[in-house]
Coordinates of C-alpha atoms and ligand atoms in Angstrom, one line a residue:
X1477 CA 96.6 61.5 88.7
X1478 CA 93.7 62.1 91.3
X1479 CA 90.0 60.6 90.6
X1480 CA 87.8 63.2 89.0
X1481 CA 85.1 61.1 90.2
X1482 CA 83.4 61.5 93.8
X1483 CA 82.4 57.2 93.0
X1484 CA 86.5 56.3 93.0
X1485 CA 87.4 57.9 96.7
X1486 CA 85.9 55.4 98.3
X1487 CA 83.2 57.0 100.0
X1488 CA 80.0 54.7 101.3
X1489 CA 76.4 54.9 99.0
X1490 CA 74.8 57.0 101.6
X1491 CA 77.3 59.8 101.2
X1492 CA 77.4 59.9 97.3
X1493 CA 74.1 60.3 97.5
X1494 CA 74.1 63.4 99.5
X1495 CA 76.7 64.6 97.0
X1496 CA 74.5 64.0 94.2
X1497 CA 71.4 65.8 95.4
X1498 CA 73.9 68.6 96.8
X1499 CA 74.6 68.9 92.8
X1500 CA 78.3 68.3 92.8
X1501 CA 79.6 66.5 89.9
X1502 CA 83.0 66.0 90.4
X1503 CA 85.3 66.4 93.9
X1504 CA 87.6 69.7 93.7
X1505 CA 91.3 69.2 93.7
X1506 CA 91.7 69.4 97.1
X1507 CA 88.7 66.5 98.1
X1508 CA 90.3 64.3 95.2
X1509 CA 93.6 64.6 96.8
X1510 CA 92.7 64.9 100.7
X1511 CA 89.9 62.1 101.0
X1512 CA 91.5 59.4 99.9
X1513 CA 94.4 59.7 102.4
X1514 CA 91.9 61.1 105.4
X1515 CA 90.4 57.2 104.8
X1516 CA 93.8 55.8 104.7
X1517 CA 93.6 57.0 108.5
X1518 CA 96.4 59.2 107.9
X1519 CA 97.2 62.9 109.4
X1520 CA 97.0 65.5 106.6
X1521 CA 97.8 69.3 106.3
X1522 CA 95.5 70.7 103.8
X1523 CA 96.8 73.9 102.5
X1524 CA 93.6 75.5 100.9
X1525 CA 91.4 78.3 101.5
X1526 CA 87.6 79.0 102.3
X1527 CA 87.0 78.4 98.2
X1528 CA 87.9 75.8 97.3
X1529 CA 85.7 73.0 98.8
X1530 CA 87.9 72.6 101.8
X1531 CA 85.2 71.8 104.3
X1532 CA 83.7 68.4 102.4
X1533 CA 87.8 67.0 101.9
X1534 CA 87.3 66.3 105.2
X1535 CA 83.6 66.7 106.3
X1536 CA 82.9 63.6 103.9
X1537 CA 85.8 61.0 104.4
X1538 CA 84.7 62.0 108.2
X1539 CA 81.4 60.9 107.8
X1540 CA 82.8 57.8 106.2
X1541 CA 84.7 57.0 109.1
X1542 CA 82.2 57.8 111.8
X1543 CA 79.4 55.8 110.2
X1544 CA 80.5 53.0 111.9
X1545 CA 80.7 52.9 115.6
X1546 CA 78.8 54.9 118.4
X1547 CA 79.5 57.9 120.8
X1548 CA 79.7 57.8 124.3
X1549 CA 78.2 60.0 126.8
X1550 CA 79.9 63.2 126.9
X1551 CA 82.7 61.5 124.8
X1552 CA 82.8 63.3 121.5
X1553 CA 84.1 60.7 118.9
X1554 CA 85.7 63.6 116.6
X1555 CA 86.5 67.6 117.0
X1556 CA 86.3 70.2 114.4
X1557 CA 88.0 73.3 116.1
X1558 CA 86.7 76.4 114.4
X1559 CA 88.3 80.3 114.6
X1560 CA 84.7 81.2 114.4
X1561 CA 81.4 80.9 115.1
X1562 CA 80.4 81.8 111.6
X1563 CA 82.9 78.5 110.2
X1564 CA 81.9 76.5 113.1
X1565 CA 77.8 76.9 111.8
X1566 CA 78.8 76.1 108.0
X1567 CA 81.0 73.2 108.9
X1568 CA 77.8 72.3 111.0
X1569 CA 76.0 72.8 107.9
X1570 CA 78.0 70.6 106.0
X1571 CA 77.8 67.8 107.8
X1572 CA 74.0 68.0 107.8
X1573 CA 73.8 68.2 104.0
X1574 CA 76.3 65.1 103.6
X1575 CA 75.3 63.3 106.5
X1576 CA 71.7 63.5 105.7
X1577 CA 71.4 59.8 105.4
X1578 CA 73.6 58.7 108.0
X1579 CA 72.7 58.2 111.9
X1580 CA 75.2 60.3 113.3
X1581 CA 74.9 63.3 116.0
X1582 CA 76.5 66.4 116.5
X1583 CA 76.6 68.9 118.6
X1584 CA 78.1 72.9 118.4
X1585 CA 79.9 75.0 121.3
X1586 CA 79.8 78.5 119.8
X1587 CA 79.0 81.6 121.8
X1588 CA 75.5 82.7 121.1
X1589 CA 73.8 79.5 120.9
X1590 CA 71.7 78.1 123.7
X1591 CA 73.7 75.6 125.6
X1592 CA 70.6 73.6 127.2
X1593 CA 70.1 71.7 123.8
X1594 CA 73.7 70.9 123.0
X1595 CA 74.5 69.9 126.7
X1596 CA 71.5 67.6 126.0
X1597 CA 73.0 65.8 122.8
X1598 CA 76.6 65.9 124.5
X1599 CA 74.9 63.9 127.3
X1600 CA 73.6 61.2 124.6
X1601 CA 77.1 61.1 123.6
X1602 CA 77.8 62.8 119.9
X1603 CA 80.3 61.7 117.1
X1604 CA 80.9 65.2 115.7
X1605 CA 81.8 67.8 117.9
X1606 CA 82.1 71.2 116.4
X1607 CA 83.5 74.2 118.7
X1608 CA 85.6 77.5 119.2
X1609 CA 88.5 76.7 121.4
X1610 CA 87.9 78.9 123.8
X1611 CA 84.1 77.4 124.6
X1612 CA 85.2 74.0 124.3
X1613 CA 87.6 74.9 127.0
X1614 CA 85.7 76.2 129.2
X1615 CA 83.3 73.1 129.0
X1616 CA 86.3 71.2 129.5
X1617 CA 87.1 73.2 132.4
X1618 CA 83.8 72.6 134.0
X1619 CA 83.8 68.5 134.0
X1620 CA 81.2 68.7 131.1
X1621 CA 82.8 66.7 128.2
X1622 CA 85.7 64.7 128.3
X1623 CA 88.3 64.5 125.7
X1624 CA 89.5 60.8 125.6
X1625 CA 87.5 59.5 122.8
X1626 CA 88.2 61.8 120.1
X1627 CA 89.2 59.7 117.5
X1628 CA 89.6 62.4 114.6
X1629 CA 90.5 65.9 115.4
X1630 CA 90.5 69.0 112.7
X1631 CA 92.0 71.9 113.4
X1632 CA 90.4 74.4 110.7
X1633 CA 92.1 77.2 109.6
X1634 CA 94.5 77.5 111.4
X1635 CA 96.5 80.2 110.7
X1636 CA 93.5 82.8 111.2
X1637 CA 93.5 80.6 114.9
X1638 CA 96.7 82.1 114.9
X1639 CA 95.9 85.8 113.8
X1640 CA 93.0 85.7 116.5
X1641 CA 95.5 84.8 119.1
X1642 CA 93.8 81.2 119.3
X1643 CA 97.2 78.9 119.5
X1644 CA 98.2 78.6 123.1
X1645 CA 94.1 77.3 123.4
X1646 CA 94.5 74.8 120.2
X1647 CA 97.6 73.1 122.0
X1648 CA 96.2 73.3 125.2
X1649 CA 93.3 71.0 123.5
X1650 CA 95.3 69.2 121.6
X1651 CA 97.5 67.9 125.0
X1652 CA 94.3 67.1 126.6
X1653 CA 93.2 64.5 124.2
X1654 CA 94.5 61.2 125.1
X1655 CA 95.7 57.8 123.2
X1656 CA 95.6 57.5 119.1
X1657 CA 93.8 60.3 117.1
X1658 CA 93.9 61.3 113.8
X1659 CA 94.6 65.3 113.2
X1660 CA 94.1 66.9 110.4
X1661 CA 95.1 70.7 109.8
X1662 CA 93.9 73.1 107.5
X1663 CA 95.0 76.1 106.5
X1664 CA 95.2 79.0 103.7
X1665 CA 98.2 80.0 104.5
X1666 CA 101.3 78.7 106.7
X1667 CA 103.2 80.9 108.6
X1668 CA 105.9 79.4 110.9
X1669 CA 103.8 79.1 113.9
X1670 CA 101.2 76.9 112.2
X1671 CA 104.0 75.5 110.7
X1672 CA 105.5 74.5 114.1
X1673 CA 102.2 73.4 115.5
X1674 CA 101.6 70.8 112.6
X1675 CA 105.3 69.6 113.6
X1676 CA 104.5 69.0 117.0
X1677 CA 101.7 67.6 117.2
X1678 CA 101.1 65.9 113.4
X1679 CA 102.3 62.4 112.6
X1680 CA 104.0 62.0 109.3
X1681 CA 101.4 64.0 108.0
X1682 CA 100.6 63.5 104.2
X1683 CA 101.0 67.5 103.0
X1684 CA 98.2 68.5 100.2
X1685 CA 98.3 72.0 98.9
X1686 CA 95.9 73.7 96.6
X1687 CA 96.6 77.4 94.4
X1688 CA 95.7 79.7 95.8
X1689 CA 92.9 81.3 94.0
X1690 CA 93.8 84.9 93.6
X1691 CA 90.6 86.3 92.7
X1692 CA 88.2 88.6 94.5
X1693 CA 84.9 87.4 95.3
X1694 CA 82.0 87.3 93.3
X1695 CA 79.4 89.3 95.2
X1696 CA 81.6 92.2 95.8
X1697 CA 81.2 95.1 93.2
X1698 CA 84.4 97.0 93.7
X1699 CA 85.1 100.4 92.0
X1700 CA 88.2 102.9 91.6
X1701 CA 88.0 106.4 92.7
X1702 CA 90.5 107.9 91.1
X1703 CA 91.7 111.4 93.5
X1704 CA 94.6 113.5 94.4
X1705 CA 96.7 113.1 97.6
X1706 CA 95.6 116.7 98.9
X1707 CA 91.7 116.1 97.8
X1708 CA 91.7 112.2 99.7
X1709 CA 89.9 113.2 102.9
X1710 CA 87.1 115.9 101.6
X1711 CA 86.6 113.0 98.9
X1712 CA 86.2 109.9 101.3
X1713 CA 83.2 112.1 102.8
X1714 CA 81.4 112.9 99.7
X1715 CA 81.8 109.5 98.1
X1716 CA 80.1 108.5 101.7
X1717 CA 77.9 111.1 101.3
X1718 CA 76.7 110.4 97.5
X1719 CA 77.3 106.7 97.7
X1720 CA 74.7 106.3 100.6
X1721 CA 77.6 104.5 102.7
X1722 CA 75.7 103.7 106.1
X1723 CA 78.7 102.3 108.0
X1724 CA 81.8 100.8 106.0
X1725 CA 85.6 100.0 107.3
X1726 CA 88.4 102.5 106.4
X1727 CA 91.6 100.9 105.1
X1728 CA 94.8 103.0 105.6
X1729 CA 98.2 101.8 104.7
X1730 CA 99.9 103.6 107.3
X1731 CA 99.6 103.7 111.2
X1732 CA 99.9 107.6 111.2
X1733 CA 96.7 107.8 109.4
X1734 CA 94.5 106.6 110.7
X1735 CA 93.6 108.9 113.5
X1736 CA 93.4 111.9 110.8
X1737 CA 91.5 110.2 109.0
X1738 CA 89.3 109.3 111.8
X1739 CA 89.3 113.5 113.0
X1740 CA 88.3 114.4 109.7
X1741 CA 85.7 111.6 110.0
X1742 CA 84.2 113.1 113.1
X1743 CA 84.6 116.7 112.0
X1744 CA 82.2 115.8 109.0
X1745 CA 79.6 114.2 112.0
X1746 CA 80.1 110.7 111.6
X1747 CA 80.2 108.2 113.7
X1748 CA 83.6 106.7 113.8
X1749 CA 86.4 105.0 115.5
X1750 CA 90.1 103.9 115.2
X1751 CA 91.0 100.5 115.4
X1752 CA 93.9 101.1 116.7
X1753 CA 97.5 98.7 116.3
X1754 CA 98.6 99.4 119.6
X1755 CA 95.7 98.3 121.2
X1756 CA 95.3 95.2 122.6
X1757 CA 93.5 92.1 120.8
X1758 CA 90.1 92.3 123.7
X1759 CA 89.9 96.3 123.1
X1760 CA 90.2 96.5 119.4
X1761 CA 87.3 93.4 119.6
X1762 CA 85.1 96.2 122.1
X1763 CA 85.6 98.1 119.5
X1764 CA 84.1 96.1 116.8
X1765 CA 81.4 94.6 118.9
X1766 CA 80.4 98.9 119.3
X1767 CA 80.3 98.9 115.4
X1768 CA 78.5 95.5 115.3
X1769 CA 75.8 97.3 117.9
X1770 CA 75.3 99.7 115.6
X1771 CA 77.2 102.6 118.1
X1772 CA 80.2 103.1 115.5
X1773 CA 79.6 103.4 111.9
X1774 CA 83.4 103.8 110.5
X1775 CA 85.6 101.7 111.7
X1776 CA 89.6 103.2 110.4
X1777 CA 92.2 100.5 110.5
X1778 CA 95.3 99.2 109.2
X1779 CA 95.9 96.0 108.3
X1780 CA 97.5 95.1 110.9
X1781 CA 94.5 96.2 113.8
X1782 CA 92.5 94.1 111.9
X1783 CA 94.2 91.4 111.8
X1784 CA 92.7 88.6 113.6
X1785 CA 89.1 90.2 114.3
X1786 CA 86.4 88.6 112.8
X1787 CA 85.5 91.6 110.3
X1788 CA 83.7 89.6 108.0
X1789 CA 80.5 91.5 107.6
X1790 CA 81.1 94.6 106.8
X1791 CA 78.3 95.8 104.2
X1792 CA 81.0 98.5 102.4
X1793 CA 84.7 98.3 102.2
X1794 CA 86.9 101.6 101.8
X1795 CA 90.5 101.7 101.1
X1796 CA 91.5 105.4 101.9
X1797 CA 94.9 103.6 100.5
X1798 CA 95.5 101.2 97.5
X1799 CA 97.1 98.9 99.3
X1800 CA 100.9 98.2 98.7
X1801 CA 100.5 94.7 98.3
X1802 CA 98.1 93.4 96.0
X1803 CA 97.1 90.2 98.0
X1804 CA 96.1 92.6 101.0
X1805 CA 93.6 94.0 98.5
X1806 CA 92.0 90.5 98.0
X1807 CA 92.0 90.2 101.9
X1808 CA 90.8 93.6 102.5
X1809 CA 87.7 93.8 99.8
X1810 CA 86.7 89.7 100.9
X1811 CA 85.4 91.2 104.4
X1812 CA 82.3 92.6 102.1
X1813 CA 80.0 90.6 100.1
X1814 CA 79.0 87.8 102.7
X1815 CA 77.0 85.5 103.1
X1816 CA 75.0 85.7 100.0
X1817 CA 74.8 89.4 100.6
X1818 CA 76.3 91.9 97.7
X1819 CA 79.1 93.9 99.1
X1820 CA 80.7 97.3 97.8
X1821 CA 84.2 98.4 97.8
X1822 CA 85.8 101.5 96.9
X1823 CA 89.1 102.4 96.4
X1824 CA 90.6 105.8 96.7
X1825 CA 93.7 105.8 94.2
X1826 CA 96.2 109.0 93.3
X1827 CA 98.2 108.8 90.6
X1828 CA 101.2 108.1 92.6
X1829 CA 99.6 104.8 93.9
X1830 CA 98.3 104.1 90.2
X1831 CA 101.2 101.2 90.4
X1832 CA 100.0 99.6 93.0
X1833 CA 96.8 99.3 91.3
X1834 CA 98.5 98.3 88.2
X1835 CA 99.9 95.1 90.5
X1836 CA 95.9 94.5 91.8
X1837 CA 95.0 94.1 88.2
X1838 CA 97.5 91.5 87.4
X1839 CA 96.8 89.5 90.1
X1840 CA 93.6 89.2 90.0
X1841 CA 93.7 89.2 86.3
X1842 CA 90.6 92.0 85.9
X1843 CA 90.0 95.7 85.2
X1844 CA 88.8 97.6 88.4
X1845 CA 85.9 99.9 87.0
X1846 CA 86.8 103.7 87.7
X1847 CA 83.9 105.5 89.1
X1848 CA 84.2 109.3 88.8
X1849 CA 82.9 111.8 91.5
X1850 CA 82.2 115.7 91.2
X1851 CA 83.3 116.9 94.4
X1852 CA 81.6 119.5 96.0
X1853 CA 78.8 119.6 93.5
X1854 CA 74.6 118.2 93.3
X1855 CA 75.5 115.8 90.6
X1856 CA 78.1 113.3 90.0
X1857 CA 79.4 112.3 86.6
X1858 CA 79.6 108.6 87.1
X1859 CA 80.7 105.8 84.2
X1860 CA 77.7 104.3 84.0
X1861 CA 78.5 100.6 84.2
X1862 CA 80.3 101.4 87.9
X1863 CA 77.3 103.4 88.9
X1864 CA 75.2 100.4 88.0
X1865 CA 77.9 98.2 89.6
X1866 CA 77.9 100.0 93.2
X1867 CA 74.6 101.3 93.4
X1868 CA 72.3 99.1 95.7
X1869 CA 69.2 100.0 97.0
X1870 CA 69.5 101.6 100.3
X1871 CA 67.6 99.1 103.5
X1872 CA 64.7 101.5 104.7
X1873 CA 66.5 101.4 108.2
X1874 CA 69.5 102.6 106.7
X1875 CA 67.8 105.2 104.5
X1876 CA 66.5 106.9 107.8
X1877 CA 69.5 107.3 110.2
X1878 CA 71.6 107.5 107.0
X1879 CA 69.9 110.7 106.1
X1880 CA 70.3 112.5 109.4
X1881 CA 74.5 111.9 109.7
X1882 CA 74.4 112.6 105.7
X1883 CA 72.8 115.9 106.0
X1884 CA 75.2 116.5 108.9
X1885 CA 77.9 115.2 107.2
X1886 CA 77.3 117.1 104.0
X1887 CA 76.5 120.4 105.9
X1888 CA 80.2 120.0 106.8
X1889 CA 82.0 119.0 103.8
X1890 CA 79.6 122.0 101.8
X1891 CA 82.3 124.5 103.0
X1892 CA 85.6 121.7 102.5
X1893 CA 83.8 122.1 98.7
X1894 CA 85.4 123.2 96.1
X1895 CA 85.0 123.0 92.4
X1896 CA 86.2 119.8 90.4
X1897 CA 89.6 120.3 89.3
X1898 CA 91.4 117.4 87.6
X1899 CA 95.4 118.7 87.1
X1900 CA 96.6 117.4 83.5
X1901 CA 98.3 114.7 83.8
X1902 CA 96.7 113.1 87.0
X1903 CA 93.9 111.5 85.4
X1904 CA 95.0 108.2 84.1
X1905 CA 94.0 107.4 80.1
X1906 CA 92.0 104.6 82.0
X1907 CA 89.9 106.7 83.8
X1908 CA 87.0 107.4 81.7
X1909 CA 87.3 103.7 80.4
X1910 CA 83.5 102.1 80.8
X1911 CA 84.9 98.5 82.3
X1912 CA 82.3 96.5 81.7
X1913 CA 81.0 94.9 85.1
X1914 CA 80.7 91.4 84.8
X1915 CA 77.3 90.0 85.8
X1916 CA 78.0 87.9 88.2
X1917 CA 75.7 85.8 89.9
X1918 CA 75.5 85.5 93.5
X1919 CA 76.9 82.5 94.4
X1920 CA 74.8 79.4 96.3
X1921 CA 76.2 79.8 99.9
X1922 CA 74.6 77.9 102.4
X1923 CA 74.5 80.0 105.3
X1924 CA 72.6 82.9 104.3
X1925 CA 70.7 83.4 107.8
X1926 CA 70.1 79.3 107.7
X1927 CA 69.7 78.2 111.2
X1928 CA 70.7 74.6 111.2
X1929 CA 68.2 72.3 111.9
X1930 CA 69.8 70.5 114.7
X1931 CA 70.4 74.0 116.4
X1932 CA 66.4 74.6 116.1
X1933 CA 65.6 71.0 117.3
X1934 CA 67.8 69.8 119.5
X1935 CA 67.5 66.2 118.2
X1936 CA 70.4 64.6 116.5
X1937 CA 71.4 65.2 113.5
X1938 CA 68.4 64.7 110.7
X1939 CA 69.1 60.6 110.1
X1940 CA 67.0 59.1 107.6
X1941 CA 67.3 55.7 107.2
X1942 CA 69.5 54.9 104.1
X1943 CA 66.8 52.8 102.1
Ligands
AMP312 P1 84.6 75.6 101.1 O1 85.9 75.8 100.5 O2 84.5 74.4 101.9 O3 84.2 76.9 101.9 O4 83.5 75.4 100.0 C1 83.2 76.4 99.0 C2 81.9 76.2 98.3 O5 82.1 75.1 97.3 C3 80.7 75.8 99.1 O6 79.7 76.6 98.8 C4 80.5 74.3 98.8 O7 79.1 74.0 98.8 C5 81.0 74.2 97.4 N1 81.5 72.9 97.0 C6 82.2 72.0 97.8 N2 82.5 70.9 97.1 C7 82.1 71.1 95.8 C8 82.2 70.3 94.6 N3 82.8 69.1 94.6 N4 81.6 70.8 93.5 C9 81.0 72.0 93.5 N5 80.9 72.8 94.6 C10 81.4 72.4 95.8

């Protein structure tokens, strides 16, 4: 049995504290399991997802372990390696909440920050270090930190290291630091080359796994719209066209696709763009950084070209295809709803891919609300609960240069029109079921546009004294 109490892991009075006024109660399976044997001093895989309180199991044992002893100049005592900047600045977070009454420093390498300030604290010499590989390499690379006093290293989800094409840098990092470290690995999933990493490089690593939560997130409202396989394209451009969809990412199942769906994209005077398989990793990341610019609105993709981008901020999620496998859908629909914000997914379903749905359901254990459109005509019969569910007050901004490519748009799909026609049979008996939409409350997520202090004041980390 595992402590269900934060006071039985062993953690100092400084760090419960924190925990207190952070208003956790009890640890989560994985920090009950994890901390205790990240004290121990021992190397530990952690098989848990963004979720699940993943980022205290070992921000606080860290903490623990760091509070005593002192880092020398430009000899971090610990490295967090981060796929991203966005996980690098909540891990950053983190360890500002916890650490709050603990004299420790930390620094950040992430693209986009200003470097003058953190090359300041490196030069006082930090005890967390929290970086992409690819930045921390190139510091490395130019003689400004040295890697021979890291005495804890976390390598955090690694298998999206993997999906980014991140690997060959991780090892490269991991070879560079010298003498006795502690590594810990985390990961959601663990395909065999993260597998073989922890092998090479772990030491009798304690293995702590925790389920898998197969649930969608809570600030995404995602709808059903039910169509027919000859009506799918002329309907993705009226549901953008009614649903005041500004700029969204196009899930197809299928490779072949993608471009047509793209075309008719075009043809309808959007603003969009294939992200293409074939492509390599830096092109299909042009690509996204066009979209991210505000150049491209509709990004169309498979799975697989998006695979290791960072598309986590995408305000509306569209899945031309119900996607074969169920878990995809989880993945696909969790690159909305960020960051505090409310996302909105939409899911273009025939009968023929009503299955597939079926699976959806059961894994995630709830009833996707069907929203109905009336193609081709000035109103829309919607089930009210899903209207309520996806409608979301358009930003100003987006209301403007929405309009123009809408009344384009619509201009073009006015003669694709045609009369609602609904064959027997291809309607589901669920279809005009009201699901009820759960009121869910956005959940408390730390980063919403937070800069952390210590990136606004380049002092260390906030240490009040422990009184
Ligand atoms: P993570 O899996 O690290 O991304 O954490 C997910 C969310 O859970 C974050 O918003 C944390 O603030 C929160 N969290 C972490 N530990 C706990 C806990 N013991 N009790 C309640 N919430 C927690």
């Amino acid at each position: 049995m595992y402590s269900t109490r934060f006071e039985d892991l062993g953690l100092r009075e400084e760090i419960l504290r924190a925990i207190k006024e952070a208003g956790y109660v009890e640890p989560t399976p994985i920090q009950a399991r994890a901390i205790p044997e990240i004290l121990a001093r021992k190397d530990l895989i952690g098989i848990a997802q963004t979720g699940t309180g993943k980022t205290a199991s070992f921000v606080l044992p860290m903490l623990q372990i760091l509070s005593s002893g002192r880092g020398r100049a430009r000899m971090p005592r610990s490295l967090i390696l981060s796929p991203t900047r966005e996980l690098a600045t909540q891990t950053a977070r983190n360890f500002e909440i916890y650490g709050k009454y603990l004299h420790l420093s930390m620094a950040l390498l992430i693209g986009g920050v200003g470097m003058g300030a953190q090359e300041r604290l490196l030069d006082k010499g930090v005890d967390v270090l929290i970086a992409t590989p690819g930045r921390l390499l190139d510091w490395y690379e130019r003689g400004k930190i040295l890697l021979g006093g890291i005495e804890i290293l976390v390598i955090d989800e690694a298998d999206r290291m993997f999906d980014m094409g991140f690997l060959p840098d991780v090892e490269r990092i991991i070879s560079l630091i010298l003498g006795r470290r502690q590594t810990l690995l985390f990961s959601a999933t663990m395909p065999p080359e993260v597998r073989r990493l922890a092998d090479r490089f772990l030491n009798n690593p304690v293995e702590v796994q925790v389920a898998r939560p197969a649930t969608t997130a809570e600030t995404v409202d995602d709808v059903v719209v039910e169509v027919t396989s000859d009506r799918k394209k002329d309907v993705l451009i009226e549901l953008i066209n009614k649903e005041n969809i500004p700029k969204a990412i196009v899930f197809c199942n299928r490779k072949r696709d993608v471009g047509s769906v793209m075309r008719h994209l075009q043809r309808a005077g959007l603003r969009a763009r294939d992200l293409h398989g074939d492509l390599e990793q830096t092109q299909r990341q042009a690509t996204l950084d066009q979209f991210t610019a505000g150049e491209i609105d509709f990004l169309v993709a498979t799975d697989v070209a998006a695979r290791g981008l960072d598309i986590t901020d995408m305000p509306v999620v569209i899945n031309f295809d119900v996607p074969m496998n169920p878990e995809d859908y989880v993945h696909r629909i969790g690159r909305t709803g960020r960051a505090g914000r409310r996302g909105r997914a939409f899911t273009l379903a025939t009968p023929e891919e009503q299955r597939f749905l079926a699976a959806i359901e059961k894994l995630t254990k709830r009833q996707i609300p069907r929203l109905a459109l009336q193609i081709g005509a000035s109103d829309r019969k919607v089930d009210a609960d899903a209207a309520q569910a996806v409608r979301e007050p358009v930003r100003a901004a987006e209301a403007v240069t929405g309009r123009r490519r809408r009344a384009a748009a619509s201009a073009a799909t006015k003669a694709a029109a045609r009369p609602v026609r609904e064959p027997a049979g291809t309607r589901s008996p669920r279809s005009r079921v009201t699901t009820p939409v759960p009121q869910r409350e956005a959940p408390v997520i730390a980063f919403g546009g937070h800069v952390p202090r210590f990136l606004a004041n380049p002092a260390p980390l906030p240490m009040r004294k422990a009184s």
